[in-house]
Amino acid sequence: MSRFIACCCMLTLIGALLAGCGGSGITQSAETASYKVQLTLDAASFGQRIATIEVQDKSGKSAQVDQVVVAPLMEAMGMASPEQTAQSLSTGRYQVQGEFFSMLGEWEFDVKISKGGQEEIARFKIPVNQQ
Amino acid sequence: MSHRIIRAALATLMLILMLALPGLALAHGGHTGPAQTFTQDIGPYEIAITIEIPSGAPAPLYLNIAPQEDVGGVTMQFRAVPRGQPFAGAAIAEVQGLPGTQGIYYTELAIDRMGDWELEARASGPRGSGVARIPFTITANPMPAGSIGLFVALGGLVVAMIASIITSLVGQRRTKPLPGWLRWGIGQAMFACLIAAAIFGAQQFSSIIQNAQAASGTIPTVVGRPHANLAIHTNPGTAQASQPMTLTLNLSDGSTGLPIDDLITHHDALVHLVVISADGGFYAHMHPPRSAPGQFDAALTPDRPGRYTAYVEIERLDSGIQVIARDFMVGGTTSVAPPTFQGMGERTVNGLQVHLTANNAQFKAGKQATFTFSFSQQGKPLDDLQPWLGMGGHLIARSDDGAIFGHIHALGPMAPAGLMATGTNYGPNLQFVYTFPQAGHYQLWGQFRRAEQIITVPFAVDVQ
Ligand SMILES: [Cu+2]
Ligand SMILES: [Cu+2]
């Protein structure tokens, strides 16, 4: 009986720890008028972060665009982080490193995609709950 | 074997306590929280008073007093009464200010009932004296039914654990083992308490989550309050350059016309007042004390004649922040030269070197601008800037025509309130991000705090 209780407690504890700290990377998808956009962040926390962005056309083919800019914004506090231009890794694949988040709370992470003078914005909501 | 149960039970206890403790909420909205900071200019002294709101009454009312500047020789007095009652006869708590680096002063008052209260704060010292009346509310914080069960179960668990430890100690001393039914009974009791605690804890946890979901839900439970109107009066009626004057702000509800007394603190003050002369040469960022419902009195000495604009930034309960601007005239003559605003580059302010850079050589309306202030002294970068109003830096931007008023904060986390703020430092670089909404000439003032002094760095930019 006591062994059973101990096991239950340990499992609960491990579960809670995993829920609290585990899985810090974030992947989200969004669509604009012409693109399917996937954003991957190595973590939703303070400090230097890496954002990887995949841009596809509506048929799911990697899209060739002119520029991809990320613009993090915390609307509730009226705080914008500097915009940054992502580097192209391969066709439709972009990466950018920077300090995107400086406060706890929900951030809006805008990915601005421009091609031929036309800009489309994919909006992501990133909950930042770790320093 | 029983040790293992105890360890497991302890781990569970910690876990349940962790889950049961409500998370820290940091948001606009403004219903009474456990501690609220009110920064006000009490006479010539800017003092941030943090009131620890008790969860019931009677209770002690703890005050943390953080002067934002040197208060050597200043006597600070505090008393509290239920709102609307006279202060005469109320018990006074007194604090003597010390010179030099300011920490936090503590004092307390007694509160005998719940409801709306008013705290009177007086300061008088070598530079003058003043008074502020700060409103606060004590509401009952009833324990949810689930918590009572949780605490009973946790209490039972603790009792059973202690009993188990005692019996195992006694058992070790005795040659004859304790009767098996006793250990069995304690084990069963512990198990029962554990299950009960888990159930109540889970209930509590899910209600916390439900509350959080309700708070962040898409359907707002409150729709915001009417707009505010601002009437201003100067005393003397025709203010004169180089003469002290009082600017009285009267805030009224846009729909009922009644005085507004539902302001909540945002950035550690009920009212942020910025007064700027038409040429931008006079700039004051103040926190006028509340003297009556909806009424705030600012003491200032304008240094030049002409038109001035008072920008009043407030937040009503359940509403967003709003800025109301009103002009007033100052007469007289002056020998003050018109201001010259520097652009980017290095300057010396309060004996410090401030190097200002921007992300672009040219500024365009609708394009993001990034300003970086780098602080140093004799070539040594400074990283000991102090939080002011909970932030590492504030930047006020105003278009020449007065139509655009920007209030921007330095990137970085907010400083914790009260005592914790004293350990928070910023620097040497503070960065601001702003998108000028329209073309024109803008004047800007970066504001920081170091060594109990506010550092104001004015500059100007042209936006195409
Ligand atoms: Cu202010
Ligand atoms: Cu500010």
Short mmCIF file of C-alpha atoms in Angstrom, two decimals, chain A residues 1-6 9-10 12-13 16 46 71-72 76-84 99 102-103 107 131, chain B residues 1 4-5 8-9 11-12 15 18 26 28 187-188 191 194 267 368 370 391 407 409-414 431 433:
data_model
loop_
_atom_site.label_atom_id
_atom_site.label_comp_id
_atom_site.label_asym_id
_atom_site.label_seq_id
_atom_site.Cartn_x
_atom_site.Cartn_y
_atom_site.Cartn_z
CA MET A 1 0.00 0.00 0.00
CA SER A 2 2.69 2.51 1.06
CA ARG A 3 4.81 1.62 -1.97
CA PHE A 4 1.76 2.37 -4.11
CA ILE A 5 1.32 5.81 -2.48
CA ALA A 6 5.00 6.60 -2.92
CA CYS A 9 3.38 10.77 -5.45
CA MET A 10 6.56 10.45 -7.47
CA THR A 12 2.53 13.25 -9.84
CA LEU A 13 5.68 15.19 -9.01
CA ALA A 16 4.16 18.47 -12.62
CA PHE A 46 13.95 36.36 -22.38
CA ALA A 71 8.31 42.51 -35.28
CA PRO A 72 7.57 41.44 -31.66
CA ALA A 76 -1.02 45.15 -23.24
CA MET A 77 2.01 47.16 -22.10
CA GLY A 78 2.49 49.18 -25.28
CA MET A 79 5.98 47.81 -25.79
CA ALA A 80 7.54 47.04 -29.17
CA SER A 81 10.88 45.28 -29.64
CA PRO A 82 13.13 46.29 -32.54
CA GLU A 83 12.15 44.84 -35.91
CA GLN A 84 14.69 42.50 -37.47
CA GLU A 99 16.10 39.49 -27.92
CA SER A 102 11.62 41.51 -22.45
CA MET A 103 8.46 41.18 -20.33
CA TRP A 107 3.36 38.91 -27.05
CA GLN A 131 12.41 35.01 -17.77
CA MET B 1 9.00 1.77 4.86
CA ARG B 4 9.29 6.47 2.41
CA ILE B 5 5.64 7.30 3.04
CA ALA B 8 6.34 10.89 -0.49
CA ALA B 9 3.74 12.69 1.61
CA ALA B 11 6.67 15.86 -1.68
CA THR B 12 2.92 15.79 -2.30
CA LEU B 15 3.26 20.09 -4.71
CA MET B 18 2.62 25.08 -5.00
CA LEU B 26 0.35 41.71 -13.35
CA HIS B 28 -4.19 46.61 -16.04
CA GLY B 187 -0.96 4.96 7.48
CA GLN B 188 -4.64 4.85 6.58
CA PHE B 191 -3.65 8.10 2.90
CA LEU B 194 -3.61 12.74 1.04
CA HIS B 267 3.18 52.96 -13.54
CA GLN B 368 10.10 52.04 -36.62
CA THR B 370 15.02 52.70 -32.16
CA MET B 391 10.71 51.00 -15.25
CA HIS B 407 5.00 57.92 -23.74
CA HIS B 409 9.19 52.75 -22.00
CA ALA B 410 12.65 51.26 -22.15
CA LEU B 411 12.82 47.62 -23.19
CA GLY B 412 13.24 45.30 -20.26
CA PRO B 413 11.20 43.82 -17.46
CA MET B 414 9.32 45.96 -14.96
CA GLN B 431 16.64 51.11 -25.66
CA VAL B 433 11.29 51.64 -29.81
#
